[in-house]
mmCIF file with all atom_site columns, C-alpha atoms in Angstrom:
data_model
loop_
_atom_site.group_PDB
_atom_site.id
_atom_site.type_symbol
_atom_site.label_atom_id
_atom_site.label_alt_id
_atom_site.label_comp_id
_atom_site.label_asym_id
_atom_site.label_entity_id
_atom_site.label_seq_id
_atom_site.pdbx_PDB_ins_code
_atom_site.Cartn_x
_atom_site.Cartn_y
_atom_site.Cartn_z
_atom_site.occupancy
_atom_site.B_iso_or_equiv
_atom_site.pdbx_formal_charge
_atom_site.auth_seq_id
_atom_site.auth_comp_id
_atom_site.auth_asym_id
_atom_site.auth_atom_id
_atom_site.pdbx_PDB_model_num
ATOM 1   C CA . UNK A 1 1   ? -13.008 3.565   9.581   1.00 0.00 ? 25  UNK A CA 1
ATOM 2   C CA . UNK A 1 2   ? -10.626 2.957   12.446  1.00 0.00 ? 26  UNK A CA 1
ATOM 3   C CA . UNK A 1 3   ? -11.480 0.843   15.386  1.00 0.00 ? 27  UNK A CA 1
ATOM 4   C CA . UNK A 1 4   ? -12.770 2.312   18.623  1.00 0.00 ? 28  UNK A CA 1
ATOM 5   C CA . UNK A 1 5   ? -10.060 1.584   21.141  1.00 0.00 ? 29  UNK A CA 1
ATOM 6   C CA . UNK A 1 6   ? -11.689 2.529   24.416  1.00 0.00 ? 30  UNK A CA 1
ATOM 7   C CA . UNK A 1 7   ? -14.557 0.591   25.837  1.00 0.00 ? 31  UNK A CA 1
ATOM 8   C CA . UNK A 1 8   ? -16.618 0.479   29.028  1.00 0.00 ? 32  UNK A CA 1
ATOM 9   C CA . UNK A 1 9   ? -17.961 -2.612  30.671  1.00 0.00 ? 33  UNK A CA 1
ATOM 10  C CA . UNK A 1 10  ? -19.854 -3.397  33.821  1.00 0.00 ? 34  UNK A CA 1
ATOM 11  C CA . UNK A 1 11  ? -19.098 -5.641  36.755  1.00 0.00 ? 35  UNK A CA 1
ATOM 12  C CA . UNK A 1 12  ? -21.531 -6.669  39.470  1.00 0.00 ? 36  UNK A CA 1
ATOM 13  C CA . UNK A 1 13  ? -20.156 -6.439  43.006  1.00 0.00 ? 37  UNK A CA 1
ATOM 14  C CA . UNK A 1 14  ? -22.240 -7.242  46.099  1.00 0.00 ? 38  UNK A CA 1
ATOM 15  C CA . UNK A 1 15  ? -22.008 -8.552  49.630  1.00 0.00 ? 39  UNK A CA 1
ATOM 16  C CA . UNK A 1 16  ? -23.653 -11.855 50.418  1.00 0.00 ? 40  UNK A CA 1
ATOM 17  C CA . UNK A 1 17  ? -23.133 -11.745 54.235  1.00 0.00 ? 41  UNK A CA 1
ATOM 18  C CA . UNK A 1 18  ? -26.331 -11.695 56.434  1.00 0.00 ? 42  UNK A CA 1
ATOM 19  C CA . UNK A 1 19  ? -26.450 -10.566 60.065  1.00 0.00 ? 43  UNK A CA 1
ATOM 20  C CA . UNK A 1 20  ? -27.162 -13.471 62.437  1.00 0.00 ? 44  UNK A CA 1
ATOM 21  C CA . UNK A 1 21  ? -30.768 -13.907 63.666  1.00 0.00 ? 45  UNK A CA 1
ATOM 22  C CA . UNK A 1 22  ? -32.043 -11.049 61.517  1.00 0.00 ? 46  UNK A CA 1
ATOM 23  C CA . UNK A 1 23  ? -34.137 -10.877 58.473  1.00 0.00 ? 47  UNK A CA 1
ATOM 24  C CA . UNK A 1 24  ? -32.108 -11.110 55.315  1.00 0.00 ? 48  UNK A CA 1
ATOM 25  C CA . UNK A 1 25  ? -30.818 -7.738  54.300  1.00 0.00 ? 49  UNK A CA 1
ATOM 26  C CA . UNK A 1 26  ? -31.397 -6.814  50.664  1.00 0.00 ? 50  UNK A CA 1
ATOM 27  C CA . UNK A 1 27  ? -28.135 -6.025  49.016  1.00 0.00 ? 51  UNK A CA 1
ATOM 28  C CA . UNK A 1 28  ? -27.884 -3.778  46.030  1.00 0.00 ? 52  UNK A CA 1
ATOM 29  C CA . UNK A 1 29  ? -25.243 -4.505  43.430  1.00 0.00 ? 53  UNK A CA 1
ATOM 30  C CA . UNK A 1 30  ? -22.822 -1.719  42.749  1.00 0.00 ? 54  UNK A CA 1
ATOM 31  C CA . UNK A 1 31  ? -22.147 -1.064  39.108  1.00 0.00 ? 55  UNK A CA 1
ATOM 32  C CA . UNK A 1 32  ? -18.492 -0.374  38.447  1.00 0.00 ? 56  UNK A CA 1
ATOM 33  C CA . UNK A 1 33  ? -17.355 0.995   35.081  1.00 0.00 ? 57  UNK A CA 1
ATOM 34  C CA . UNK A 1 34  ? -14.123 -0.387  33.860  1.00 0.00 ? 58  UNK A CA 1
ATOM 35  C CA . UNK A 1 35  ? -12.146 1.551   31.267  1.00 0.00 ? 59  UNK A CA 1
ATOM 36  C CA . UNK A 1 36  ? -9.377  -0.043  29.302  1.00 0.00 ? 60  UNK A CA 1
ATOM 37  C CA . UNK A 1 37  ? -6.183  2.051   29.313  1.00 0.00 ? 61  UNK A CA 1
ATOM 38  C CA . UNK A 1 38  ? -5.098  2.504   25.730  1.00 0.00 ? 62  UNK A CA 1
ATOM 39  C CA . UNK A 1 39  ? -1.506  3.344   25.006  1.00 0.00 ? 63  UNK A CA 1
ATOM 40  C CA . UNK A 1 40  ? -0.805  6.711   23.305  1.00 0.00 ? 64  UNK A CA 1
ATOM 41  C CA . UNK A 1 41  ? 0.705   4.809   20.352  1.00 0.00 ? 65  UNK A CA 1
ATOM 42  C CA . UNK A 1 42  ? -2.658  3.236   19.550  1.00 0.00 ? 66  UNK A CA 1
ATOM 43  C CA . UNK A 1 43  ? -4.393  6.597   19.851  1.00 0.00 ? 67  UNK A CA 1
ATOM 44  C CA . UNK A 1 44  ? -1.823  8.130   17.539  1.00 0.00 ? 68  UNK A CA 1
ATOM 45  C CA . UNK A 1 45  ? -2.426  5.405   14.961  1.00 0.00 ? 69  UNK A CA 1
ATOM 46  C CA . UNK A 1 46  ? -6.164  6.021   15.227  1.00 0.00 ? 70  UNK A CA 1
ATOM 47  C CA . UNK A 1 47  ? -5.620  9.796   14.585  1.00 0.00 ? 71  UNK A CA 1
ATOM 48  C CA . UNK A 1 48  ? -3.405  9.071   11.522  1.00 0.00 ? 72  UNK A CA 1
ATOM 49  C CA . UNK A 1 49  ? -5.992  6.626   10.128  1.00 0.00 ? 73  UNK A CA 1
ATOM 50  C CA . UNK A 1 50  ? -8.809  9.124   10.670  1.00 0.00 ? 74  UNK A CA 1
ATOM 51  C CA . UNK A 1 51  ? -6.874  11.869  8.917   1.00 0.00 ? 75  UNK A CA 1
ATOM 52  C CA . UNK A 1 52  ? -6.106  9.688   5.917   1.00 0.00 ? 76  UNK A CA 1
ATOM 53  C CA . UNK A 1 53  ? -9.723  8.684   5.622   1.00 0.00 ? 77  UNK A CA 1
ATOM 54  C CA . UNK A 1 54  ? -11.499 11.948  6.326   1.00 0.00 ? 78  UNK A CA 1
ATOM 55  C CA . UNK A 1 55  ? -9.073  14.519  4.960   1.00 0.00 ? 79  UNK A CA 1
ATOM 56  C CA . UNK A 1 56  ? -6.786  12.987  2.332   1.00 0.00 ? 80  UNK A CA 1
ATOM 57  C CA . UNK A 1 57  ? -9.200  10.299  1.147   1.00 0.00 ? 81  UNK A CA 1
ATOM 58  C CA . UNK A 1 58  ? -11.862 12.908  0.464   1.00 0.00 ? 82  UNK A CA 1
ATOM 59  C CA . UNK A 1 59  ? -9.636  14.447  -2.249  1.00 0.00 ? 83  UNK A CA 1
ATOM 60  C CA . UNK A 1 60  ? -10.010 11.334  -4.404  1.00 0.00 ? 84  UNK A CA 1
ATOM 61  C CA . UNK A 1 61  ? -12.889 10.094  -6.441  1.00 0.00 ? 85  UNK A CA 1
ATOM 62  C CA . UNK A 1 62  ? -15.585 8.917   -4.020  1.00 0.00 ? 86  UNK A CA 1
ATOM 63  C CA . UNK A 1 63  ? -16.326 5.240   -3.469  1.00 0.00 ? 87  UNK A CA 1
ATOM 64  C CA . UNK A 1 64  ? -18.135 2.952   -1.069  1.00 0.00 ? 88  UNK A CA 1
ATOM 65  C CA . UNK A 1 65  ? -15.128 2.199   1.118   1.00 0.00 ? 89  UNK A CA 1
ATOM 66  C CA . UNK A 1 66  ? -12.084 4.266   2.019   1.00 0.00 ? 90  UNK A CA 1
ATOM 67  C CA . UNK A 1 67  ? -9.274  2.134   3.451   1.00 0.00 ? 91  UNK A CA 1
ATOM 68  C CA . UNK A 1 68  ? -6.113  3.834   4.776   1.00 0.00 ? 92  UNK A CA 1
ATOM 69  C CA . UNK A 1 69  ? -2.821  2.004   4.779   1.00 0.00 ? 93  UNK A CA 1
ATOM 70  C CA . UNK A 1 70  ? -0.519  3.982   7.077   1.00 0.00 ? 94  UNK A CA 1
ATOM 71  C CA . UNK A 1 71  ? 2.969   2.476   7.044   1.00 0.00 ? 95  UNK A CA 1
ATOM 72  C CA . UNK A 1 72  ? 4.544   4.125   10.108  1.00 0.00 ? 96  UNK A CA 1
ATOM 73  C CA . UNK A 1 73  ? 8.302   4.548   9.956   1.00 0.00 ? 97  UNK A CA 1
ATOM 74  C CA . UNK A 1 74  ? 8.746   6.155   13.400  1.00 0.00 ? 98  UNK A CA 1
ATOM 75  C CA . UNK A 1 75  ? 6.904   8.011   16.127  1.00 0.00 ? 99  UNK A CA 1
ATOM 76  C CA . UNK A 1 76  ? 8.478   10.609  18.412  1.00 0.00 ? 100 UNK A CA 1
ATOM 77  C CA . UNK A 1 77  ? 6.307   11.432  21.443  1.00 0.00 ? 101 UNK A CA 1
ATOM 78  C CA . UNK A 1 78  ? 8.930   13.336  23.438  1.00 0.00 ? 102 UNK A CA 1
ATOM 79  C CA . UNK A 1 79  ? 6.741   16.447  23.191  1.00 0.00 ? 103 UNK A CA 1
ATOM 80  C CA . UNK A 1 80  ? 3.127   15.438  23.952  1.00 0.00 ? 104 UNK A CA 1
ATOM 81  C CA . UNK A 1 81  ? 1.942   18.727  22.438  1.00 0.00 ? 105 UNK A CA 1
ATOM 82  C CA . UNK A 1 82  ? 3.619   17.869  19.117  1.00 0.00 ? 106 UNK A CA 1
ATOM 83  C CA . UNK A 1 83  ? 3.896   14.123  18.530  1.00 0.00 ? 107 UNK A CA 1
ATOM 84  C CA . UNK A 1 84  ? 5.766   13.456  15.264  1.00 0.00 ? 108 UNK A CA 1
ATOM 85  C CA . UNK A 1 85  ? 4.729   10.503  13.107  1.00 0.00 ? 109 UNK A CA 1
ATOM 86  C CA . UNK A 1 86  ? 6.873   9.743   10.019  1.00 0.00 ? 110 UNK A CA 1
ATOM 87  C CA . UNK A 1 87  ? 5.274   7.423   7.505   1.00 0.00 ? 111 UNK A CA 1
ATOM 88  C CA . UNK A 1 88  ? 4.503   6.307   3.960   1.00 0.00 ? 112 UNK A CA 1
ATOM 89  C CA . UNK A 1 89  ? 0.804   7.022   4.120   1.00 0.00 ? 113 UNK A CA 1
ATOM 90  C CA . UNK A 1 90  ? -1.416  5.338   1.526   1.00 0.00 ? 114 UNK A CA 1
ATOM 91  C CA . UNK A 1 91  ? -5.165  5.605   1.105   1.00 0.00 ? 115 UNK A CA 1
ATOM 92  C CA . UNK A 1 92  ? -7.455  3.798   -1.374  1.00 0.00 ? 116 UNK A CA 1
ATOM 93  C CA . UNK A 1 93  ? -11.166 4.037   -2.220  1.00 0.00 ? 117 UNK A CA 1
ATOM 94  C CA . UNK A 1 94  ? -12.996 0.918   -3.308  1.00 0.00 ? 118 UNK A CA 1
ATOM 95  C CA . UNK A 1 95  ? -16.384 -0.251  -4.566  1.00 0.00 ? 119 UNK A CA 1
ATOM 96  C CA . UNK A 1 96  ? -17.627 -3.816  -4.054  1.00 0.00 ? 120 UNK A CA 1
ATOM 97  C CA . UNK A 1 97  ? -18.469 -5.866  -7.135  1.00 0.00 ? 121 UNK A CA 1
ATOM 98  C CA . UNK A 1 98  ? -19.548 -9.420  -6.128  1.00 0.00 ? 122 UNK A CA 1
ATOM 99  C CA . UNK A 1 99  ? -16.795 -10.824 -3.923  1.00 0.00 ? 123 UNK A CA 1
ATOM 100 C CA . UNK A 1 100 ? -14.166 -8.250  -5.051  1.00 0.00 ? 124 UNK A CA 1
ATOM 101 C CA . UNK A 1 101 ? -13.098 -4.819  -3.862  1.00 0.00 ? 125 UNK A CA 1
ATOM 102 C CA . UNK A 1 102 ? -12.374 -2.796  -7.016  1.00 0.00 ? 126 UNK A CA 1
ATOM 103 C CA . UNK A 1 103 ? -10.005 0.123   -6.661  1.00 0.00 ? 127 UNK A CA 1
ATOM 104 C CA . UNK A 1 104 ? -11.588 3.445   -7.698  1.00 0.00 ? 128 UNK A CA 1
ATOM 105 C CA . UNK A 1 105 ? -8.949  5.912   -6.554  1.00 0.00 ? 129 UNK A CA 1
ATOM 106 C CA . UNK A 1 106 ? -6.175  6.522   -4.125  1.00 0.00 ? 130 UNK A CA 1
ATOM 107 C CA . UNK A 1 107 ? -2.494  7.258   -3.753  1.00 0.00 ? 131 UNK A CA 1
ATOM 108 C CA . UNK A 1 108 ? 0.625   7.701   -1.691  1.00 0.00 ? 132 UNK A CA 1
ATOM 109 C CA . UNK A 1 109 ? 1.315   10.621  0.717   1.00 0.00 ? 133 UNK A CA 1
ATOM 110 C CA . UNK A 1 110 ? 4.632   10.171  2.494   1.00 0.00 ? 134 UNK A CA 1
ATOM 111 C CA . UNK A 1 111 ? 5.588   12.673  5.076   1.00 0.00 ? 135 UNK A CA 1
ATOM 112 C CA . UNK A 1 112 ? 5.421   13.906  8.635   1.00 0.00 ? 136 UNK A CA 1
ATOM 113 C CA . UNK A 1 113 ? 2.254   14.230  10.646  1.00 0.00 ? 137 UNK A CA 1
ATOM 114 C CA . UNK A 1 114 ? 2.103   16.483  13.745  1.00 0.00 ? 138 UNK A CA 1
ATOM 115 C CA . UNK A 1 115 ? -0.321  15.260  16.416  1.00 0.00 ? 139 UNK A CA 1
ATOM 116 C CA . UNK A 1 116 ? -1.656  16.743  19.649  1.00 0.00 ? 140 UNK A CA 1
ATOM 117 C CA . UNK A 1 117 ? -3.956  15.354  22.287  1.00 0.00 ? 141 UNK A CA 1
ATOM 118 C CA . UNK A 1 118 ? -7.287  17.226  22.368  1.00 0.00 ? 142 UNK A CA 1
ATOM 119 C CA . UNK A 1 119 ? -9.552  17.917  25.344  1.00 0.00 ? 143 UNK A CA 1
ATOM 120 C CA . UNK A 1 120 ? -11.331 14.562  24.890  1.00 0.00 ? 144 UNK A CA 1
ATOM 121 C CA . UNK A 1 121 ? -8.088  12.713  25.440  1.00 0.00 ? 145 UNK A CA 1
ATOM 122 C CA . UNK A 1 122 ? -7.707  11.641  21.786  1.00 0.00 ? 146 UNK A CA 1
ATOM 123 C CA . UNK A 1 123 ? -4.986  12.704  19.384  1.00 0.00 ? 147 UNK A CA 1
ATOM 124 C CA . UNK A 1 124 ? -5.693  14.770  16.270  1.00 0.00 ? 148 UNK A CA 1
ATOM 125 C CA . UNK A 1 125 ? -3.459  15.674  13.372  1.00 0.00 ? 149 UNK A CA 1
ATOM 126 C CA . UNK A 1 126 ? -2.608  19.426  13.571  1.00 0.00 ? 150 UNK A CA 1
ATOM 127 C CA . UNK A 1 127 ? -0.303  19.588  10.549  1.00 0.00 ? 151 UNK A CA 1
ATOM 128 C CA . UNK A 1 128 ? 0.986   17.454  7.731   1.00 0.00 ? 152 UNK A CA 1
ATOM 129 C CA . UNK A 1 129 ? 4.331   18.020  6.003   1.00 0.00 ? 153 UNK A CA 1
ATOM 130 C CA . UNK A 1 130 ? 3.983   16.048  2.750   1.00 0.00 ? 154 UNK A CA 1
ATOM 131 C CA . UNK A 1 131 ? 6.856   14.993  0.559   1.00 0.00 ? 155 UNK A CA 1
ATOM 132 C CA . UNK A 1 132 ? 6.833   17.032  -2.689  1.00 0.00 ? 156 UNK A CA 1
ATOM 133 C CA . UNK A 1 133 ? 5.805   15.545  -6.029  1.00 0.00 ? 157 UNK A CA 1
ATOM 134 C CA . UNK A 1 134 ? 7.885   15.840  -9.130  1.00 0.00 ? 158 UNK A CA 1
ATOM 135 C CA . UNK A 1 135 ? 11.418  17.162  -9.368  1.00 0.00 ? 159 UNK A CA 1
ATOM 136 C CA . UNK A 1 136 ? 11.825  18.014  -5.724  1.00 0.00 ? 160 UNK A CA 1
ATOM 137 C CA . UNK A 1 137 ? 10.601  14.582  -4.439  1.00 0.00 ? 161 UNK A CA 1
ATOM 138 C CA . UNK A 1 138 ? 13.897  13.033  -3.378  1.00 0.00 ? 162 UNK A CA 1
ATOM 139 C CA . UNK A 1 139 ? 15.319  16.165  -1.823  1.00 0.00 ? 163 UNK A CA 1
ATOM 140 C CA . UNK A 1 140 ? 12.033  16.811  0.028   1.00 0.00 ? 164 UNK A CA 1
ATOM 141 C CA . UNK A 1 141 ? 11.905  13.218  1.311   1.00 0.00 ? 165 UNK A CA 1
ATOM 142 C CA . UNK A 1 142 ? 15.464  13.351  2.573   1.00 0.00 ? 166 UNK A CA 1
ATOM 143 C CA . UNK A 1 143 ? 14.733  16.644  4.408   1.00 0.00 ? 167 UNK A CA 1
ATOM 144 C CA . UNK A 1 144 ? 11.518  15.378  6.057   1.00 0.00 ? 168 UNK A CA 1
ATOM 145 C CA . UNK A 1 145 ? 12.721  11.905  6.988   1.00 0.00 ? 169 UNK A CA 1
ATOM 146 C CA . UNK A 1 146 ? 16.267  12.854  7.950   1.00 0.00 ? 170 UNK A CA 1
ATOM 147 C CA . UNK A 1 147 ? 18.006  9.898   9.642   1.00 0.00 ? 171 UNK A CA 1
ATOM 148 C CA . UNK A 1 148 ? 14.879  7.738   8.971   1.00 0.00 ? 172 UNK A CA 1
ATOM 149 C CA . UNK A 1 149 ? 15.212  8.166   5.168   1.00 0.00 ? 173 UNK A CA 1
ATOM 150 C CA . UNK A 1 150 ? 16.739  4.769   4.603   1.00 0.00 ? 174 UNK A CA 1
ATOM 151 C CA . UNK A 1 151 ? 13.858  3.071   6.496   1.00 0.00 ? 175 UNK A CA 1
ATOM 152 C CA . UNK A 1 152 ? 11.352  5.078   4.445   1.00 0.00 ? 176 UNK A CA 1
ATOM 153 C CA . UNK A 1 153 ? 13.092  4.264   1.171   1.00 0.00 ? 177 UNK A CA 1
ATOM 154 C CA . UNK A 1 154 ? 13.205  0.574   1.991   1.00 0.00 ? 178 UNK A CA 1
ATOM 155 C CA . UNK A 1 155 ? 9.383   0.541   2.188   1.00 0.00 ? 179 UNK A CA 1
ATOM 156 C CA . UNK A 1 156 ? 8.601   3.111   -0.533  1.00 0.00 ? 180 UNK A CA 1
ATOM 157 C CA . UNK A 1 157 ? 10.821  1.532   -3.181  1.00 0.00 ? 181 UNK A CA 1
ATOM 158 C CA . UNK A 1 158 ? 9.820   -2.067  -2.467  1.00 0.00 ? 182 UNK A CA 1
ATOM 159 C CA . UNK A 1 159 ? 6.491   -2.574  -4.218  1.00 0.00 ? 183 UNK A CA 1
ATOM 160 C CA . UNK A 1 160 ? 6.197   -6.238  -3.250  1.00 0.00 ? 184 UNK A CA 1
ATOM 161 C CA . UNK A 1 161 ? 6.538   -5.535  0.466   1.00 0.00 ? 185 UNK A CA 1
ATOM 162 C CA . UNK A 1 162 ? 4.252   -2.498  0.220   1.00 0.00 ? 186 UNK A CA 1
ATOM 163 C CA . UNK A 1 163 ? 1.558   -4.525  -1.596  1.00 0.00 ? 187 UNK A CA 1
ATOM 164 C CA . UNK A 1 164 ? 1.778   -7.215  1.053   1.00 0.00 ? 188 UNK A CA 1
ATOM 165 C CA . UNK A 1 165 ? 1.111   -4.627  3.764   1.00 0.00 ? 189 UNK A CA 1
ATOM 166 C CA . UNK A 1 166 ? -1.644  -3.079  1.729   1.00 0.00 ? 190 UNK A CA 1
ATOM 167 C CA . UNK A 1 167 ? -3.418  -6.494  1.333   1.00 0.00 ? 191 UNK A CA 1
ATOM 168 C CA . UNK A 1 168 ? -3.207  -7.020  5.066   1.00 0.00 ? 192 UNK A CA 1
ATOM 169 C CA . UNK A 1 169 ? -4.744  -3.612  5.809   1.00 0.00 ? 193 UNK A CA 1
ATOM 170 C CA . UNK A 1 170 ? -7.594  -4.430  3.433   1.00 0.00 ? 194 UNK A CA 1
ATOM 171 C CA . UNK A 1 171 ? -8.128  -7.918  4.834   1.00 0.00 ? 195 UNK A CA 1
ATOM 172 C CA . UNK A 1 172 ? -8.286  -6.500  8.387   1.00 0.00 ? 196 UNK A CA 1
ATOM 173 C CA . UNK A 1 173 ? -10.851 -3.876  7.215   1.00 0.00 ? 197 UNK A CA 1
ATOM 174 C CA . UNK A 1 174 ? -12.913 -6.591  5.448   1.00 0.00 ? 198 UNK A CA 1
ATOM 175 C CA . UNK A 1 175 ? -13.013 -8.697  8.679   1.00 0.00 ? 199 UNK A CA 1
ATOM 176 C CA . UNK A 1 176 ? -13.809 -5.765  10.894  1.00 0.00 ? 200 UNK A CA 1
ATOM 177 C CA . UNK A 1 177 ? -16.774 -4.653  8.713   1.00 0.00 ? 201 UNK A CA 1
ATOM 178 C CA . UNK A 1 178 ? -18.010 -8.224  7.994   1.00 0.00 ? 202 UNK A CA 1
ATOM 179 C CA . UNK A 1 179 ? -17.757 -7.711  4.226   1.00 0.00 ? 203 UNK A CA 1
ATOM 180 C CA . UNK A 1 180 ? -18.289 -10.735 1.967   1.00 0.00 ? 204 UNK A CA 1
ATOM 181 C CA . UNK A 1 181 ? -15.145 -9.904  0.017   1.00 0.00 ? 205 UNK A CA 1
ATOM 182 C CA . UNK A 1 182 ? -12.320 -12.289 -0.944  1.00 0.00 ? 206 UNK A CA 1
ATOM 183 C CA . UNK A 1 183 ? -10.438 -10.384 -3.554  1.00 0.00 ? 207 UNK A CA 1
ATOM 184 C CA . UNK A 1 184 ? -8.916  -6.967  -4.392  1.00 0.00 ? 208 UNK A CA 1
ATOM 185 C CA . UNK A 1 185 ? -8.567  -5.730  -7.939  1.00 0.00 ? 209 UNK A CA 1
ATOM 186 C CA . UNK A 1 186 ? -6.754  -2.639  -9.217  1.00 0.00 ? 210 UNK A CA 1
ATOM 187 C CA . UNK A 1 187 ? -7.822  -1.306  -12.635 1.00 0.00 ? 211 UNK A CA 1
ATOM 188 C CA . UNK A 1 188 ? -6.149  -3.191  -15.481 1.00 0.00 ? 212 UNK A CA 1
ATOM 189 C CA . UNK A 1 189 ? -4.748  -5.896  -13.163 1.00 0.00 ? 213 UNK A CA 1
ATOM 190 C CA . UNK A 1 190 ? -6.027  -9.418  -12.234 1.00 0.00 ? 214 UNK A CA 1
ATOM 191 C CA . UNK A 1 191 ? -7.821  -9.820  -8.959  1.00 0.00 ? 215 UNK A CA 1
ATOM 192 C CA . UNK A 1 192 ? -5.644  -10.826 -5.945  1.00 0.00 ? 216 UNK A CA 1
ATOM 193 C CA . UNK A 1 193 ? -6.859  -12.994 -3.091  1.00 0.00 ? 217 UNK A CA 1
ATOM 194 C CA . UNK A 1 194 ? -6.908  -11.330 0.327   1.00 0.00 ? 218 UNK A CA 1
ATOM 195 C CA . UNK A 1 195 ? -4.910  -13.001 3.116   1.00 0.00 ? 219 UNK A CA 1
ATOM 196 C CA . UNK A 1 196 ? -6.984  -15.108 5.521   1.00 0.00 ? 220 UNK A CA 1
#
């Protein structure tokens, strides 16, 4: 699950001055809430990750852990009511066996996500234009990605680079959730060590 990006903390503020020749005056500390300002880009990434996990990931065989791997090609936030996020969106479901995450299901969903800020101040995916499977794949990808097609194709067609990014997403997830996992293994392939 994606990280929570907004947090509140407390800070104690008080006045230590005492009036001359008077009894000490009790001062009461004022509690001030501090809210970190999170850029819209981070909130957009959170919305994309949530969508991959809770909508697309649910269409695959269920497992103990769902780990999205959104490779963002570009984000256009010129229209805050329709933020456009182009990407090669991967999602995988895993079970833990010893010190290894074993792939149960998952796949690739390249396309264009439309996002909008909701009343809570967070973004949510309102629509997803997915690249077609099968015969119309290339034509569909060129139409959706437009002038960003070359950037998309560079990632989508480079399995070595893509796998490196996937391993990093998985390693980050493992650290965040304090899992005692060191390896990832796809069905029929040897286990691969996760990056430190």
